[in-house]
Amino acid sequence: MTYLVTGATGGLGGYALNYLKELVPMTDIYALVRSEEKGADLKAAGFNIRIGDYSDAESMKQAFAGIDRVLFVSGAPGNRQIEHENVVNAAKEAGVSYIAYTSFADAENSTSALAADHIFTEKVIGKSGIEHTFLRNNWYFENEMPMIGGALNGGKFVYAAGNGKTGWALKREYAEVAAKAVAEARFPEILELSGPVMTYAELTEALKEATGKDFEVISSDDKGFVENLVNVGMPQPVAEMFLSFQRDIKNNQLDVSSDDFEKALGKPLTNRVDALRELLQ
């Protein structure tokens, strides 16, 4: 059996590779990278590498040759639907037997702009006939680092999501489930991977406990949220993107309760205080 992890130089893919090597022979693991240079560290660590880019259909066909099972880490927004279709078509042509795909929370019911590409990809995978699991990842604690940094360095945690709730968990925890999926754990077609849902008010209380620091917590309007991020050094377009995430949370797009995550892990998720401590080490 051979296993390919895409997005191997990213955070989730990197964690997944390290979990996967504890589950299957390392000689059977392949990491998809965009160039020899980008894959140098992984190669030095003992992983096989394959060169490919989602936007290059031919390179994907070559990358999937001889691969049985794939962890398909979703690409960056932009031309994602075309790129993802390239990936699935290449997997089908190569005879891949299984795909674990990193999707979006409650994808088929979501109205978030982030969900559309994932809904499309889930449908393409479904039509391919390849056995699969959709890993519907909620949100990473790591995504909040700009706001956490603003609180710890500038004394203010500013958010614009109101009382919206999010099912945060650590990126490594999502990656551990992904590795188990591709290593032949018997998972259902859909896993809603959400941690215990909480508001930003609850998150900031956990952050204060984790750090022993006090700071002002401000529930802001959209303008104030963006201005604060720009003031701490974030480029305006990136701050606007973060605002779109806040709107999704405010509109309950990440308020998804499920016990799938802990069942798939086979253990409790890291509690919010310890997760934040780990993130800030």
Short mmCIF file of C-alpha atoms in Angstrom, two decimals:
data_model
loop_
_atom_site.label_atom_id
_atom_site.label_comp_id
_atom_site.label_asym_id
_atom_site.label_seq_id
_atom_site.Cartn_x
_atom_site.Cartn_y
_atom_site.Cartn_z
CA MET A 1 0.00 0.00 0.00
CA THR A 2 1.25 3.48 -0.87
CA TYR A 3 0.15 6.78 0.65
CA LEU A 4 0.40 10.32 -0.72
CA VAL A 5 -0.01 13.47 1.38
CA THR A 6 -0.64 16.62 -0.63
CA GLY A 7 0.13 20.07 0.75
CA ALA A 8 3.06 18.37 2.42
CA THR A 9 5.06 21.54 3.11
CA GLY A 10 2.11 23.23 4.83
CA GLY A 11 1.23 23.06 8.50
CA LEU A 12 -1.55 20.47 8.28
CA GLY A 13 0.26 18.31 5.73
CA GLY A 14 3.47 18.40 7.74
CA TYR A 15 1.72 17.30 10.91
CA ALA A 16 -0.12 14.58 8.98
CA LEU A 17 3.12 13.15 7.58
CA ASN A 18 4.58 12.86 11.06
CA TYR A 19 1.49 11.08 12.37
CA LEU A 20 1.27 8.86 9.30
CA LYS A 21 4.83 7.57 9.67
CA GLU A 22 3.82 6.16 13.06
CA LEU A 23 0.99 4.21 11.43
CA VAL A 24 2.45 2.84 8.18
CA PRO A 25 5.95 2.09 6.87
CA MET A 26 7.76 5.32 6.04
CA THR A 27 9.02 3.77 2.81
CA ASP A 28 5.40 3.67 1.59
CA ILE A 29 4.72 7.39 2.24
CA TYR A 30 4.99 10.02 -0.49
CA ALA A 31 4.83 13.78 -0.01
CA LEU A 32 3.54 16.04 -2.78
CA VAL A 33 5.62 19.21 -3.19
CA ARG A 34 5.82 21.85 -5.89
CA SER A 35 9.54 21.52 -6.55
CA GLU A 36 12.64 19.56 -5.56
CA GLU A 37 13.81 22.60 -3.61
CA LYS A 38 10.59 22.82 -1.59
CA GLY A 39 10.79 19.11 -0.86
CA ALA A 40 14.43 19.05 0.20
CA ASP A 41 13.76 19.02 3.95
CA LEU A 42 11.14 16.28 3.66
CA LYS A 43 13.45 14.20 1.50
CA ALA A 44 16.24 14.67 4.04
CA ALA A 45 13.83 13.49 6.74
CA GLY A 46 13.33 10.25 4.84
CA PHE A 47 10.09 10.82 2.97
CA ASN A 48 9.63 9.98 -0.71
CA ILE A 49 8.64 13.05 -2.67
CA ARG A 50 6.51 13.60 -5.74
CA ILE A 51 6.55 16.86 -7.70
CA GLY A 52 3.23 18.36 -8.73
CA ASP A 53 1.01 21.43 -8.75
CA TYR A 54 -2.77 21.36 -8.56
CA SER A 55 -2.94 23.80 -11.48
CA ASP A 56 -0.88 21.48 -13.72
CA ALA A 57 -3.06 18.49 -14.60
CA GLU A 58 -0.23 16.54 -16.22
CA SER A 59 2.02 16.92 -13.19
CA MET A 60 -0.76 15.60 -10.99
CA LYS A 61 -1.16 12.52 -13.18
CA GLN A 62 2.54 11.80 -12.78
CA ALA A 63 2.43 12.46 -9.03
CA PHE A 64 -0.40 9.97 -8.47
CA ALA A 65 1.15 7.10 -10.43
CA GLY A 66 1.28 3.99 -8.26
CA ILE A 67 -0.47 5.65 -5.29
CA ASP A 68 -3.23 3.80 -3.43
CA ARG A 69 -4.48 6.22 -0.77
CA VAL A 70 -4.39 10.02 -0.70
CA LEU A 71 -4.72 12.74 1.89
CA PHE A 72 -6.00 15.60 -0.27
CA VAL A 73 -5.36 18.88 1.55
CA SER A 74 -7.47 21.61 -0.04
CA GLY A 75 -5.63 24.31 -1.97
CA ALA A 76 -5.67 28.07 -1.56
CA PRO A 77 -8.73 30.06 -2.74
CA GLY A 78 -8.54 31.45 -6.24
CA ASN A 79 -8.84 28.84 -8.98
CA ARG A 80 -9.55 26.12 -6.48
CA GLN A 81 -12.41 24.41 -8.32
CA ILE A 82 -10.39 23.85 -11.49
CA GLU A 83 -7.33 22.84 -9.49
CA HIS A 84 -9.25 20.42 -7.30
CA GLU A 85 -10.89 18.84 -10.31
CA ASN A 86 -7.40 18.26 -11.73
CA VAL A 87 -6.47 16.44 -8.53
CA VAL A 88 -9.53 14.20 -8.53
CA ASN A 89 -9.29 13.40 -12.24
CA ALA A 90 -5.63 12.46 -11.82
CA ALA A 91 -6.44 10.27 -8.83
CA LYS A 92 -9.16 8.47 -10.76
CA GLU A 93 -6.91 7.92 -13.78
CA ALA A 94 -4.16 6.55 -11.55
CA GLY A 95 -6.51 4.10 -9.85
CA VAL A 96 -6.32 5.66 -6.40
CA SER A 97 -8.56 3.64 -4.10
CA TYR A 98 -9.27 6.21 -1.36
CA ILE A 99 -9.23 9.97 -0.77
CA ALA A 100 -9.47 11.80 2.55
CA TYR A 101 -10.33 15.40 1.69
CA THR A 102 -10.06 18.40 4.02
CA SER A 103 -13.40 20.14 3.59
CA PHE A 104 -15.39 22.81 5.45
CA ALA A 105 -17.68 22.61 8.47
CA ASP A 106 -21.24 21.52 7.62
CA ALA A 107 -20.35 22.18 3.99
CA GLU A 108 -23.61 21.31 2.25
CA ASN A 109 -25.63 23.59 4.54
CA SER A 110 -23.13 26.44 4.75
CA THR A 111 -23.68 29.85 3.18
CA SER A 112 -20.07 30.91 3.76
CA ALA A 113 -18.15 31.99 0.68
CA LEU A 114 -15.44 29.61 1.87
CA ALA A 115 -17.76 26.63 1.52
CA ALA A 116 -18.53 26.82 -2.21
CA ASP A 117 -15.23 25.33 -3.42
CA HIS A 118 -15.47 22.55 -0.87
CA ILE A 119 -19.04 21.67 -1.83
CA PHE A 120 -17.89 21.53 -5.47
CA THR A 121 -14.94 19.30 -4.58
CA GLU A 122 -17.02 16.94 -2.48
CA LYS A 123 -19.36 16.49 -5.45
CA VAL A 124 -16.47 15.85 -7.85
CA ILE A 125 -15.00 13.25 -5.48
CA GLY A 126 -18.41 11.64 -5.05
CA LYS A 127 -18.93 11.38 -8.82
CA SER A 128 -15.45 9.88 -9.29
CA GLY A 129 -16.48 6.67 -7.57
CA ILE A 130 -13.37 6.73 -5.37
CA GLU A 131 -13.96 5.68 -1.78
CA HIS A 132 -13.57 8.76 0.42
CA THR A 133 -13.96 10.58 3.70
CA PHE A 134 -14.78 14.26 3.86
CA LEU A 135 -12.92 15.74 6.82
CA ARG A 136 -15.09 18.78 7.50
CA ASN A 137 -12.62 20.81 9.51
CA ASN A 138 -14.06 23.58 11.63
CA TRP A 139 -11.41 26.19 12.60
CA TYR A 140 -7.86 26.16 13.89
CA PHE A 141 -6.80 27.90 17.08
CA GLU A 142 -3.80 28.95 14.98
CA ASN A 143 -6.09 31.11 12.82
CA GLU A 144 -6.55 33.47 15.76
CA MET A 145 -2.86 34.26 16.25
CA PRO A 146 -3.04 37.82 14.81
CA MET A 147 -5.79 38.68 17.30
CA ILE A 148 -4.04 36.85 20.12
CA GLY A 149 -0.81 38.67 19.30
CA GLY A 150 -2.64 41.99 19.40
CA ALA A 151 -3.97 41.17 22.86
CA LEU A 152 -0.66 40.03 24.31
CA ASN A 153 1.46 42.74 22.73
CA GLY A 154 -0.93 45.66 22.52
CA GLY A 155 -3.30 44.98 25.41
CA LYS A 156 -6.48 44.67 23.29
CA PHE A 157 -8.29 41.65 21.86
CA VAL A 158 -10.67 43.02 19.25
CA TYR A 159 -13.25 40.87 17.51
CA ALA A 160 -16.33 41.51 15.37
CA ALA A 161 -18.10 38.15 15.54
CA GLY A 162 -20.56 39.09 18.27
CA ASN A 163 -21.85 36.03 20.11
CA GLY A 164 -21.09 33.66 17.24
CA LYS A 165 -19.59 30.34 18.25
CA THR A 166 -16.69 28.39 16.78
CA GLY A 167 -15.50 24.78 17.19
CA TRP A 168 -11.78 25.51 17.51
CA ALA A 169 -9.14 22.81 17.82
CA LEU A 170 -5.40 22.58 17.23
CA LYS A 171 -4.17 22.02 13.68
CA ARG A 172 -2.20 18.98 14.79
CA GLU A 173 -5.43 17.38 16.05
CA TYR A 174 -7.12 17.78 12.67
CA ALA A 175 -3.97 16.35 11.08
CA GLU A 176 -3.97 13.32 13.37
CA VAL A 177 -7.47 12.38 12.23
CA ALA A 178 -6.42 12.94 8.61
CA ALA A 179 -3.45 10.60 9.03
CA LYS A 180 -5.63 7.94 10.62
CA ALA A 181 -8.10 8.23 7.75
CA VAL A 182 -5.51 7.73 5.03
CA ALA A 183 -3.90 4.91 7.03
CA GLU A 184 -7.10 2.91 6.67
CA ALA A 185 -9.11 3.77 9.76
CA ARG A 186 -12.73 2.82 9.10
CA PHE A 187 -14.36 6.21 9.13
CA PRO A 188 -17.76 7.19 7.74
CA GLU A 189 -18.08 9.23 4.55
CA ILE A 190 -18.40 12.49 6.52
CA LEU A 191 -16.63 13.52 9.71
CA GLU A 192 -17.71 16.82 11.23
CA LEU A 193 -14.47 17.76 12.98
CA SER A 194 -15.53 20.44 15.45
CA GLY A 195 -14.23 21.08 18.91
CA PRO A 196 -16.52 22.24 21.73
CA VAL A 197 -18.15 25.40 20.41
CA MET A 198 -17.50 28.68 22.22
CA THR A 199 -17.67 32.42 21.74
CA TYR A 200 -14.76 34.83 21.55
CA ALA A 201 -15.67 36.00 25.05
CA GLU A 202 -15.06 32.45 26.26
CA LEU A 203 -11.90 32.14 24.17
CA THR A 204 -10.42 35.29 25.68
CA GLU A 205 -11.12 34.08 29.22
CA ALA A 206 -9.19 30.92 28.36
CA LEU A 207 -6.40 33.04 26.88
CA LYS A 208 -6.13 35.07 30.09
CA GLU A 209 -5.92 31.87 32.12
CA ALA A 210 -3.36 30.34 29.75
CA THR A 211 -1.06 33.37 29.82
CA GLY A 212 -1.72 34.92 33.20
CA LYS A 213 -2.10 38.24 31.40
CA ASP A 214 -4.96 40.69 31.51
CA PHE A 215 -6.05 42.67 28.47
CA GLU A 216 -9.05 44.56 27.21
CA VAL A 217 -11.61 42.54 25.26
CA ILE A 218 -13.51 44.61 22.72
CA SER A 219 -16.56 43.46 20.76
CA SER A 220 -16.20 45.81 17.81
CA ASP A 221 -17.97 46.78 14.64
CA ASP A 222 -16.43 45.84 11.30
CA LYS A 223 -14.54 49.10 10.85
CA GLY A 224 -12.96 48.97 14.28
CA PHE A 225 -11.94 45.34 13.79
CA VAL A 226 -10.14 46.06 10.53
CA GLU A 227 -8.52 49.22 11.88
CA ASN A 228 -7.13 47.33 14.86
CA LEU A 229 -5.54 44.65 12.69
CA VAL A 230 -4.03 47.28 10.40
CA ASN A 231 -2.69 49.13 13.45
CA VAL A 232 -0.84 45.99 14.60
CA GLY A 233 0.79 45.60 11.19
CA MET A 234 -1.58 43.53 9.07
CA PRO A 235 -2.02 44.67 5.44
CA GLN A 236 -5.48 46.09 4.72
CA PRO A 237 -6.50 43.33 2.24
CA VAL A 238 -5.56 40.62 4.73
CA ALA A 239 -7.46 42.42 7.48
CA GLU A 240 -10.51 42.52 5.20
CA MET A 241 -10.17 38.77 4.68
CA PHE A 242 -10.07 38.23 8.44
CA LEU A 243 -13.22 40.34 8.67
CA SER A 244 -14.96 37.92 6.31
CA PHE A 245 -14.10 35.12 8.73
CA GLN A 246 -15.59 37.16 11.59
CA ARG A 247 -18.80 37.61 9.61
CA ASP A 248 -19.04 33.87 9.03
CA ILE A 249 -18.65 33.22 12.73
CA LYS A 250 -21.19 35.92 13.59
CA ASN A 251 -23.59 34.23 11.16
CA ASN A 252 -23.12 30.87 12.89
CA GLN A 253 -21.29 29.20 10.02
CA LEU A 254 -18.87 27.48 12.42
CA ASP A 255 -21.38 26.75 15.19
CA VAL A 256 -21.32 23.01 14.54
CA SER A 257 -21.62 20.57 17.43
CA SER A 258 -20.47 17.00 16.84
CA ASP A 259 -18.71 14.22 18.71
CA ASP A 260 -17.08 12.94 15.51
CA PHE A 261 -13.73 14.53 16.35
CA GLU A 262 -13.12 12.84 19.68
CA LYS A 263 -14.50 9.54 18.38
CA ALA A 264 -12.09 9.65 15.42
CA LEU A 265 -9.14 10.58 17.63
CA GLY A 266 -10.04 7.97 20.21
CA LYS A 267 -9.29 10.46 22.97
CA PRO A 268 -10.43 13.88 24.22
CA LEU A 269 -9.40 17.01 22.37
CA THR A 270 -6.92 19.29 24.11
CA ASN A 271 -8.88 21.64 26.37
CA ARG A 272 -8.96 25.30 25.37
CA VAL A 273 -6.54 26.56 28.03
CA ASP A 274 -3.91 23.90 27.34
CA ALA A 275 -4.35 24.34 23.59
CA LEU A 276 -3.60 28.04 23.86
CA ARG A 277 -0.61 27.37 26.12
CA GLU A 278 0.74 24.93 23.54
CA LEU A 279 0.19 27.41 20.74
CA LEU A 280 2.11 30.12 22.60
CA GLN A 281 5.12 28.04 23.64
#
